mmCIF file of C-alpha atoms in Angstrom:
data_model
loop_
_atom_site.group_PDB
_atom_site.id
_atom_site.type_symbol
_atom_site.label_atom_id
_atom_site.label_comp_id
_atom_site.label_asym_id
_atom_site.label_seq_id
_atom_site.Cartn_x
_atom_site.Cartn_y
_atom_site.Cartn_z
ATOM 1 C CA MET A 25 0.000 0.000 0.000
ATOM 2 C CA ALA A 26 2.850 2.336 0.922
ATOM 3 C CA LEU A 27 4.649 1.578 -2.382
ATOM 4 C CA HIS A 28 1.436 2.101 -4.333
ATOM 5 C CA LEU A 29 1.016 5.504 -2.688
ATOM 6 C CA LEU A 30 4.633 6.426 -3.494
ATOM 7 C CA HIS A 31 4.130 5.397 -7.113
ATOM 8 C CA LYS A 32 1.131 7.701 -7.356
ATOM 9 C CA LYS A 33 2.497 10.597 -5.354
ATOM 10 C CA ASP A 34 0.670 13.388 -7.155
ATOM 11 C CA SER A 35 -2.560 11.652 -8.072
ATOM 12 C CA LEU A 36 -3.107 9.797 -4.774
ATOM 13 C CA MET A 37 -0.674 10.498 -1.936
ATOM 14 C CA LEU A 38 -0.849 14.289 -1.801
ATOM 15 C CA PRO A 39 -4.656 14.449 -2.258
ATOM 16 C CA LEU A 40 -4.992 11.829 0.508
ATOM 17 C CA ALA A 41 -2.765 13.873 2.798
ATOM 18 C CA ALA A 42 -4.769 17.001 2.062
ATOM 19 C CA THR A 43 -8.076 15.213 2.649
ATOM 20 C CA LEU A 44 -6.897 13.730 5.949
ATOM 21 C CA GLN A 45 -5.787 17.191 7.058
ATOM 22 C CA ALA A 46 -9.107 18.736 6.044
ATOM 23 C CA VAL A 47 -11.131 16.010 7.822
ATOM 24 C CA ALA A 48 -8.988 16.328 10.955
ATOM 25 C CA GLN A 49 -9.697 20.056 11.006
ATOM 26 C CA THR A 50 -13.401 20.029 10.138
ATOM 27 C CA VAL A 51 -14.863 16.916 11.777
ATOM 28 C CA GLU A 52 -15.516 17.248 15.470
ATOM 29 C CA SER A 53 -17.533 15.572 18.183
ATOM 30 C CA CYS A 54 -21.105 16.902 18.509
ATOM 31 C CA GLN A 55 -21.467 18.736 21.809
ATOM 32 C CA VAL A 56 -24.971 17.363 22.264
ATOM 33 C CA CYS A 57 -24.836 13.666 21.306
ATOM 34 C CA GLY A 58 -21.150 12.862 20.742
ATOM 35 C CA ASN A 59 -21.558 11.901 17.054
ATOM 36 C CA TRP A 60 -18.772 12.925 14.624
ATOM 37 C CA ASP A 61 -19.783 15.538 12.076
ATOM 38 C CA THR A 62 -18.564 18.602 10.185
ATOM 39 C CA GLN A 63 -21.210 20.679 11.939
ATOM 40 C CA ASN A 64 -21.800 21.111 15.654
ATOM 41 C CA PRO A 65 -24.464 20.232 16.811
ATOM 42 C CA CYS A 66 -24.436 17.391 14.272
ATOM 43 C CA HIS A 67 -26.914 16.900 11.404
ATOM 44 C CA LEU A 68 -28.875 14.328 13.436
ATOM 45 C CA CYS A 69 -29.364 16.624 16.437
ATOM 46 C CA THR A 70 -30.474 19.501 14.200
ATOM 47 C CA ASP A 71 -32.759 17.382 11.957
ATOM 48 C CA GLY A 72 -36.279 18.643 12.632
ATOM 49 C CA ARG A 73 -37.886 15.441 11.307
ATOM 50 C CA ARG A 74 -36.396 13.274 14.069
ATOM 51 C CA ASP A 75 -38.351 12.443 17.211
ATOM 52 C CA LYS A 76 -36.810 14.505 20.029
ATOM 53 C CA THR A 77 -38.669 12.640 22.801
ATOM 54 C CA ILE A 78 -36.722 9.414 22.357
ATOM 55 C CA LEU A 79 -33.017 8.884 22.945
ATOM 56 C CA ALA A 80 -30.856 5.859 22.067
ATOM 57 C CA VAL A 81 -27.767 5.484 24.250
ATOM 58 C CA VAL A 82 -24.988 3.803 22.228
ATOM 59 C CA GLU A 83 -21.426 2.889 23.067
ATOM 60 C CA ASN A 84 -19.657 4.573 20.144
ATOM 61 C CA VAL A 85 -20.183 6.218 16.763
ATOM 62 C CA ALA A 86 -19.822 2.829 14.991
ATOM 63 C CA ASP A 87 -22.897 1.613 16.891
ATOM 64 C CA LEU A 88 -24.741 4.837 16.003
ATOM 65 C CA TRP A 89 -23.985 4.111 12.340
ATOM 66 C CA ALA A 90 -25.220 0.531 12.801
ATOM 67 C CA MET A 91 -28.515 1.869 14.206
ATOM 68 C CA GLU A 92 -28.819 4.285 11.276
ATOM 69 C CA ARG A 93 -28.184 1.448 8.805
ATOM 70 C CA ALA A 94 -31.088 -0.464 10.369
ATOM 71 C CA GLN A 95 -33.338 2.512 9.379
ATOM 72 C CA ARG A 96 -35.842 1.825 12.148
ATOM 73 C CA PHE A 97 -34.857 4.431 14.703
ATOM 74 C CA ARG A 98 -36.011 7.996 14.154
ATOM 75 C CA GLY A 99 -35.062 9.521 17.501
ATOM 76 C CA LEU A 100 -31.870 11.131 18.758
ATOM 77 C CA TYR A 101 -28.675 9.542 20.048
ATOM 78 C CA HIS A 102 -26.304 9.831 22.970
ATOM 79 C CA VAL A 103 -22.836 8.366 22.411
ATOM 80 C CA LEU A 104 -21.182 7.271 25.665
ATOM 81 C CA GLY A 105 -17.728 6.992 24.122
ATOM 82 C CA GLY A 106 -17.040 3.515 25.512
ATOM 83 C CA THR A 107 -18.196 1.073 28.155
ATOM 84 C CA LEU A 108 -17.253 0.646 31.771
ATOM 85 C CA SER A 109 -14.504 -1.933 31.973
ATOM 86 C CA ALA A 110 -12.578 -3.004 35.048
ATOM 87 C CA LEU A 111 -10.019 -4.791 32.846
ATOM 88 C CA SER A 112 -9.344 -1.811 30.564
ATOM 89 C CA ASP A 113 -9.554 0.576 33.512
ATOM 90 C CA VAL A 114 -12.464 2.620 32.126
ATOM 91 C CA ALA A 115 -14.193 4.416 35.015
ATOM 92 C CA PRO A 116 -17.634 6.102 34.861
ATOM 93 C CA GLU A 117 -15.997 9.555 34.689
ATOM 94 C CA ALA A 118 -14.435 8.660 31.314
ATOM 95 C CA LEU A 119 -17.877 8.224 29.732
ATOM 96 C CA ARG A 120 -20.434 10.847 28.699
ATOM 97 C CA ILE A 121 -22.888 9.842 31.444
ATOM 98 C CA PRO A 122 -23.156 13.240 33.226
ATOM 99 C CA SER A 123 -24.187 14.936 29.954
ATOM 100 C CA LEU A 124 -26.790 12.180 29.444
ATOM 101 C CA VAL A 125 -28.233 12.880 32.900
ATOM 102 C CA ASP A 126 -28.268 16.611 32.061
ATOM 103 C CA ARG A 127 -30.147 16.005 28.788
ATOM 104 C CA CYS A 128 -32.759 13.900 30.596
ATOM 105 C CA ARG A 129 -33.077 16.458 33.398
ATOM 106 C CA GLN A 130 -33.713 19.304 30.934
ATOM 107 C CA GLY A 131 -36.996 17.595 30.028
ATOM 108 C CA GLY A 132 -38.610 16.764 26.717
ATOM 109 C CA ILE A 133 -37.161 13.238 26.607
ATOM 110 C CA GLU A 134 -39.726 10.541 27.339
ATOM 111 C CA GLU A 135 -37.874 7.321 26.552
ATOM 112 C CA VAL A 136 -34.217 6.316 26.814
ATOM 113 C CA ILE A 137 -33.299 3.130 24.923
ATOM 114 C CA LEU A 138 -30.116 1.545 26.270
ATOM 115 C CA ALA A 139 -28.870 0.247 22.902
ATOM 116 C CA LEU A 140 -25.664 -1.224 24.300
ATOM 117 C CA ASN A 141 -23.904 -4.404 23.236
ATOM 118 C CA ALA A 142 -25.106 -7.700 24.710
ATOM 119 C CA THR A 143 -21.624 -8.229 26.150
ATOM 120 C CA ILE A 144 -20.542 -8.243 29.806
ATOM 121 C CA ASP A 145 -19.144 -4.696 29.539
ATOM 122 C CA GLY A 146 -22.172 -3.458 27.595
ATOM 123 C CA GLN A 147 -24.663 -4.823 30.103
ATOM 124 C CA THR A 148 -22.620 -3.632 33.100
ATOM 125 C CA THR A 149 -22.660 -0.145 31.589
ATOM 126 C CA ALA A 150 -26.412 -0.410 30.909
ATOM 127 C CA HIS A 151 -27.028 -1.125 34.595
ATOM 128 C CA TYR A 152 -24.792 1.758 35.637
ATOM 129 C CA VAL A 153 -26.555 4.179 33.268
ATOM 130 C CA ALA A 154 -29.959 2.936 34.464
ATOM 131 C CA ALA A 155 -28.925 3.640 38.065
ATOM 132 C CA ALA A 156 -27.653 7.111 37.087
ATOM 133 C CA LEU A 157 -31.015 7.944 35.466
ATOM 134 C CA GLU A 158 -33.110 6.648 38.357
ATOM 135 C CA GLY A 159 -35.711 9.091 39.574
ATOM 136 C CA LEU A 160 -35.718 11.098 36.344
ATOM 137 C CA PRO A 161 -39.043 11.228 34.444
ATOM 138 C CA VAL A 162 -37.875 9.014 31.539
ATOM 139 C CA ARG A 163 -38.961 5.497 30.553
ATOM 140 C CA LEU A 164 -35.948 3.170 30.327
ATOM 141 C CA THR A 165 -35.936 0.375 27.754
ATOM 142 C CA ARG A 166 -33.341 -1.974 26.298
ATOM 143 C CA LEU A 167 -32.967 -3.820 22.999
ATOM 144 C CA ALA A 168 -34.619 -7.238 22.875
ATOM 145 C CA GLN A 169 -32.257 -10.185 23.213
ATOM 146 C CA GLY A 170 -32.917 -13.468 21.467
ATOM 147 C CA VAL A 171 -32.577 -15.421 18.257
ATOM 148 C CA PRO A 172 -31.091 -13.225 15.492
ATOM 149 C CA ILE A 173 -33.100 -12.944 12.250
ATOM 150 C CA GLY A 174 -32.242 -15.931 10.063
ATOM 151 C CA GLY A 175 -30.866 -17.752 13.115
ATOM 152 C CA GLU A 176 -31.177 -21.532 13.331
ATOM 153 C CA LEU A 177 -31.550 -23.081 16.774
ATOM 154 C CA ASP A 178 -29.009 -25.803 16.074
ATOM 155 C CA TYR A 179 -26.234 -23.260 15.511
ATOM 156 C CA LEU A 180 -27.073 -20.931 18.411
ATOM 157 C CA ASP A 181 -25.086 -20.766 21.618
ATOM 158 C CA GLU A 182 -26.840 -22.045 24.731
ATOM 159 C CA GLY A 183 -26.922 -18.597 26.356
ATOM 160 C CA THR A 184 -28.845 -17.001 23.497
ATOM 161 C CA LEU A 185 -31.256 -19.931 23.154
ATOM 162 C CA GLY A 186 -31.867 -19.890 26.911
ATOM 163 C CA ALA A 187 -32.453 -16.125 26.873
ATOM 164 C CA ALA A 188 -34.810 -16.409 23.887
ATOM 165 C CA LEU A 189 -36.763 -19.082 25.716
ATOM 166 C CA MET A 190 -37.024 -17.103 28.942
ATOM 167 C CA ALA A 191 -38.107 -13.949 27.073
ATOM 168 C CA ARG A 192 -40.616 -15.748 24.843
ATOM 169 C CA LEU A 193 -43.548 -13.668 23.629
ATOM 170 C CA PRO A 194 -47.211 -14.411 23.040
ATOM 171 C CA LEU A 195 -47.921 -15.063 19.386
ATOM 172 C CA MET B 23 -10.850 -42.304 6.418
ATOM 173 C CA ALA B 24 -11.729 -45.318 4.260
ATOM 174 C CA LEU B 25 -8.063 -46.410 4.207
ATOM 175 C CA HIS B 26 -7.766 -45.930 7.956
ATOM 176 C CA LEU B 27 -10.816 -48.163 8.458
ATOM 177 C CA LEU B 28 -9.351 -50.815 6.136
ATOM 178 C CA HIS B 29 -6.065 -50.738 8.043
ATOM 179 C CA LYS B 30 -7.929 -51.407 11.283
ATOM 180 C CA LYS B 31 -10.441 -53.905 9.997
ATOM 181 C CA ASP B 32 -10.855 -55.931 13.172
ATOM 182 C CA SER B 33 -10.391 -53.224 15.796
ATOM 183 C CA LEU B 34 -12.424 -50.501 14.090
ATOM 184 C CA MET B 35 -14.246 -51.410 10.884
ATOM 185 C CA LEU B 36 -16.155 -54.499 12.043
ATOM 186 C CA PRO B 37 -17.139 -53.006 15.445
ATOM 187 C CA LEU B 38 -18.330 -49.868 13.627
ATOM 188 C CA ALA B 39 -20.414 -51.968 11.226
ATOM 189 C CA ALA B 40 -21.915 -53.915 14.141
ATOM 190 C CA THR B 41 -22.686 -50.707 16.060
ATOM 191 C CA LEU B 42 -24.330 -49.067 13.050
ATOM 192 C CA GLN B 43 -26.447 -52.190 12.555
ATOM 193 C CA ALA B 44 -27.444 -52.246 16.235
ATOM 194 C CA VAL B 45 -28.332 -48.545 16.247
ATOM 195 C CA ALA B 46 -30.349 -48.908 13.041
ATOM 196 C CA GLN B 47 -32.336 -51.708 14.662
ATOM 197 C CA THR B 48 -32.848 -50.221 18.138
ATOM 198 C CA VAL B 49 -33.274 -46.465 17.641
ATOM 199 C CA GLU B 50 -36.689 -45.401 16.452
ATOM 200 C CA SER B 51 -38.840 -42.290 16.310
ATOM 201 C CA CYS B 52 -40.891 -41.645 19.483
ATOM 202 C CA GLN B 53 -44.590 -42.088 18.674
ATOM 203 C CA VAL B 54 -45.478 -39.168 20.960
ATOM 204 C CA CYS B 55 -42.945 -36.410 20.257
ATOM 205 C CA GLY B 56 -40.897 -37.619 17.270
ATOM 206 C CA ASN B 57 -37.539 -37.656 19.127
ATOM 207 C CA TRP B 58 -35.085 -40.476 18.313
ATOM 208 C CA ASP B 59 -34.521 -42.948 21.155
ATOM 209 C CA THR B 60 -33.973 -46.636 21.950
ATOM 210 C CA GLN B 61 -37.244 -46.649 23.849
ATOM 211 C CA ASN B 62 -40.720 -45.671 22.637
ATOM 212 C CA PRO B 63 -42.148 -43.380 24.040
ATOM 213 C CA CYS B 64 -38.724 -41.735 24.430
ATOM 214 C CA HIS B 65 -36.957 -40.994 27.728
ATOM 215 C CA LEU B 66 -38.080 -37.336 27.624
ATOM 216 C CA CYS B 67 -41.783 -38.184 27.216
ATOM 217 C CA THR B 68 -41.630 -40.723 30.062
ATOM 218 C CA ASP B 69 -39.553 -38.529 32.422
ATOM 219 C CA GLY B 70 -41.869 -37.775 35.361
ATOM 220 C CA ARG B 71 -39.817 -34.734 36.406
ATOM 221 C CA ARG B 72 -40.600 -32.823 33.207
ATOM 222 C CA ASP B 73 -43.443 -30.298 33.027
ATOM 223 C CA LYS B 74 -46.219 -31.932 30.990
ATOM 224 C CA THR B 75 -48.247 -28.712 30.640
ATOM 225 C CA ILE B 76 -45.745 -27.041 28.314
ATOM 226 C CA LEU B 77 -44.761 -28.141 24.823
ATOM 227 C CA ALA B 78 -41.941 -26.859 22.595
ATOM 228 C CA VAL B 79 -42.550 -27.342 18.871
ATOM 229 C CA VAL B 80 -39.189 -27.792 17.100
ATOM 230 C CA GLU B 81 -38.282 -28.423 13.492
ATOM 231 C CA ASN B 82 -36.079 -31.489 13.934
ATOM 232 C CA VAL B 83 -34.216 -33.596 16.502
ATOM 233 C CA ALA B 84 -31.071 -31.449 16.101
ATOM 234 C CA ASP B 85 -33.086 -28.459 17.360
ATOM 235 C CA LEU B 86 -34.452 -30.569 20.230
ATOM 236 C CA TRP B 87 -30.847 -31.359 21.199
ATOM 237 C CA ALA B 88 -29.981 -27.636 20.956
ATOM 238 C CA MET B 89 -32.845 -26.842 23.363
ATOM 239 C CA GLU B 90 -31.650 -29.565 25.753
ATOM 240 C CA ARG B 91 -28.092 -28.191 25.632
ATOM 241 C CA ALA B 92 -29.442 -24.792 26.702
ATOM 242 C CA GLN B 93 -30.744 -26.529 29.886
ATOM 243 C CA ARG B 94 -33.518 -23.999 30.398
ATOM 244 C CA PHE B 95 -36.510 -25.908 29.087
ATOM 245 C CA ARG B 96 -38.092 -28.542 31.333
ATOM 246 C CA GLY B 97 -41.257 -29.298 29.353
ATOM 247 C CA LEU B 98 -41.979 -31.759 26.562
ATOM 248 C CA TYR B 99 -41.272 -31.531 22.842
ATOM 249 C CA HIS B 100 -43.023 -32.030 19.549
ATOM 250 C CA VAL B 101 -40.742 -32.574 16.542
ATOM 251 C CA LEU B 102 -42.365 -31.472 13.263
ATOM 252 C CA GLY B 103 -39.828 -33.280 11.099
ATOM 253 C CA GLY B 104 -39.146 -30.287 8.861
ATOM 254 C CA THR B 105 -40.569 -26.941 7.829
ATOM 255 C CA LEU B 106 -43.029 -25.984 5.155
ATOM 256 C CA SER B 107 -41.110 -25.036 2.057
ATOM 257 C CA ALA B 108 -42.500 -24.139 -1.339
ATOM 258 C CA LEU B 109 -39.027 -24.442 -2.875
ATOM 259 C CA SER B 110 -38.303 -27.909 -1.462
ATOM 260 C CA ASP B 111 -41.901 -28.967 -2.064
ATOM 261 C CA VAL B 112 -42.673 -29.754 1.599
ATOM 262 C CA ALA B 113 -46.444 -29.613 2.118
ATOM 263 C CA PRO B 114 -48.245 -29.478 5.524
ATOM 264 C CA GLU B 115 -49.156 -33.193 5.249
ATOM 265 C CA ALA B 116 -45.463 -34.131 5.357
ATOM 266 C CA LEU B 117 -45.079 -32.625 8.838
ATOM 267 C CA ARG B 118 -46.292 -33.974 12.189
ATOM 268 C CA ILE B 119 -48.880 -31.186 12.600
ATOM 269 C CA PRO B 120 -52.014 -33.390 12.920
ATOM 270 C CA SER B 121 -50.438 -35.292 15.847
ATOM 271 C CA LEU B 122 -49.611 -31.924 17.460
ATOM 272 C CA VAL B 123 -53.253 -30.848 17.148
ATOM 273 C CA ASP B 124 -54.280 -34.187 18.670
ATOM 274 C CA ARG B 125 -51.927 -33.753 21.628
ATOM 275 C CA CYS B 126 -53.295 -30.262 22.299
ATOM 276 C CA ARG B 127 -56.893 -31.459 21.927
ATOM 277 C CA GLN B 128 -56.399 -34.257 24.473
ATOM 278 C CA GLY B 129 -55.939 -31.551 27.105
ATOM 279 C CA GLY B 130 -53.356 -31.087 29.847
ATOM 280 C CA ILE B 131 -51.168 -28.824 27.687
ATOM 281 C CA GLU B 132 -51.365 -25.153 28.663
ATOM 282 C CA GLU B 133 -48.614 -23.545 26.609
ATOM 283 C CA VAL B 134 -47.160 -24.325 23.179
ATOM 284 C CA ILE B 135 -43.828 -22.606 22.425
ATOM 285 C CA LEU B 136 -43.162 -22.359 18.692
ATOM 286 C CA ALA B 137 -39.372 -22.823 18.947
ATOM 287 C CA LEU B 138 -38.793 -22.659 15.197
ATOM 288 C CA ASN B 139 -35.864 -21.118 13.359
ATOM 289 C CA ALA B 140 -35.948 -17.376 12.682
ATOM 290 C CA THR B 141 -35.731 -18.129 8.945
ATOM 291 C CA ILE B 142 -38.392 -17.579 6.278
ATOM 292 C CA ASP B 143 -39.354 -21.273 6.267
ATOM 293 C CA GLY B 144 -39.327 -21.473 10.076
ATOM 294 C CA GLN B 145 -41.572 -18.440 10.505
ATOM 295 C CA THR B 146 -43.923 -19.526 7.704
ATOM 296 C CA THR B 147 -44.301 -22.873 9.469
ATOM 297 C CA ALA B 148 -44.861 -21.113 12.802
ATOM 298 C CA HIS B 149 -47.753 -19.165 11.308
ATOM 299 C CA TYR B 150 -49.224 -22.315 9.795
ATOM 300 C CA VAL B 151 -48.970 -24.207 13.101
ATOM 301 C CA ALA B 152 -50.493 -21.244 14.956
ATOM 302 C CA ALA B 153 -53.449 -21.290 12.551
ATOM 303 C CA ALA B 154 -53.837 -25.067 12.978
ATOM 304 C CA LEU B 155 -53.986 -24.680 16.773
ATOM 305 C CA GLU B 156 -56.463 -21.788 16.712
ATOM 306 C CA GLY B 157 -59.441 -22.288 18.969
ATOM 307 C CA LEU B 158 -57.722 -24.905 21.131
ATOM 308 C CA PRO B 159 -57.297 -24.012 24.825
ATOM 309 C CA VAL B 160 -53.512 -23.531 24.659
ATOM 310 C CA ARG B 161 -51.423 -20.368 25.015
ATOM 311 C CA LEU B 162 -49.164 -19.874 21.975
ATOM 312 C CA THR B 163 -45.749 -18.274 22.434
ATOM 313 C CA ARG B 164 -42.602 -17.923 20.325
ATOM 314 C CA LEU B 165 -38.921 -17.489 21.097
ATOM 315 C CA ALA B 166 -37.764 -13.910 21.541
ATOM 316 C CA GLN B 167 -35.911 -12.425 18.584
ATOM 317 C CA GLY B 168 -33.173 -9.861 19.029
ATOM 318 C CA VAL B 169 -29.505 -9.299 19.774
ATOM 319 C CA PRO B 170 -27.753 -12.620 20.520
ATOM 320 C CA ILE B 171 -25.877 -12.862 23.840
ATOM 321 C CA GLY B 172 -22.412 -11.397 23.346
ATOM 322 C CA GLY B 173 -23.640 -9.615 20.224
ATOM 323 C CA GLU B 174 -22.159 -6.248 19.273
ATOM 324 C CA LEU B 175 -24.404 -3.771 17.461
ATOM 325 C CA ASP B 176 -21.738 -2.867 14.941
ATOM 326 C CA TYR B 177 -21.553 -6.456 13.646
ATOM 327 C CA LEU B 178 -25.288 -7.188 13.586
ATOM 328 C CA ASP B 179 -27.353 -7.323 10.433
ATOM 329 C CA GLU B 180 -29.899 -4.532 9.980
ATOM 330 C CA GLY B 181 -32.862 -6.929 10.254
ATOM 331 C CA THR B 182 -31.861 -8.203 13.683
ATOM 332 C CA LEU B 183 -31.020 -4.735 14.993
ATOM 333 C CA GLY B 184 -34.336 -3.407 13.673
ATOM 334 C CA ALA B 185 -36.249 -6.309 15.257
ATOM 335 C CA ALA B 186 -34.421 -5.837 18.577
ATOM 336 C CA LEU B 187 -35.331 -2.157 18.520
ATOM 337 C CA MET B 188 -38.991 -2.768 17.716
ATOM 338 C CA ALA B 189 -39.269 -5.452 20.438
ATOM 339 C CA ARG B 190 -37.424 -3.415 23.087
ATOM 340 C CA LEU B 191 -38.332 -4.172 26.681
ATOM 341 C CA PRO B 192 -38.720 -2.016 29.768
ATOM 342 C CA LEU B 193 -35.621 -2.205 31.929
#
């Protein structure tokens, strides 16, 4: 890759360098939700067509993009910037939890969806965030856990199958 | 593998042949649930410690084994022996649906869990079975669909993430 860039110094390497510089200067973290964008607040926070009463709490911008790809969520986001992790030494202060509490306290938000990963760290963080939001007038929900779409029972891990069974729904 | 068997004719090949013959003669399909076992009715149907009021409808014996591995389900099973499939030309008559209706009609069963795969064929079959059981005094449920345990949003398909979002639960 490096040799290819050197071969195409003028047509590829210098434009790439210029673009990287421009992106580094123009893209910043949205002061409201933590998304990356060239404008601040970001285009999601300022989009009048989105439902401002519902907030999805995600771990990072990659998860926000994943939610956007799913095209089902029309509310706003709050990016935590990571998950609590004893192993990686991530403490609650390192995450954007205080600003989440502030947003909920300001009013107008009715539901907070904890759209965190179904991992140990993700679920630990979900519990911590839930505790931090206790007493505030918001409804807390979490993503459903169970059999993924297209999933075949025979190939599922026991944990997921057990969870899907425990959380079974009326037909 | 064939050469290895030929090399060990007496110690491996003949015992394997004898075992296959014995299994073919002794293992049969349970007349009640459709599980494979050396006894009929099978050891699950005759186990007094299992909850006889709850029935899990599964596609095949591999799925029954998957449910048993999960160690969360303590009821009885009903193996359909396949799923409806227009492409593979599997019609309702080829499945063990009439015997399921009979079991539910005999009474004693309070809940039927449609533990079918989250695939097109699985869900089509689930709808067909649900229609066949309509009017009978059983509660119909299905496995929860959503984020698998350990699942990270960024790596999930849009369908699963969308389904998990739509089926979100209060925390």
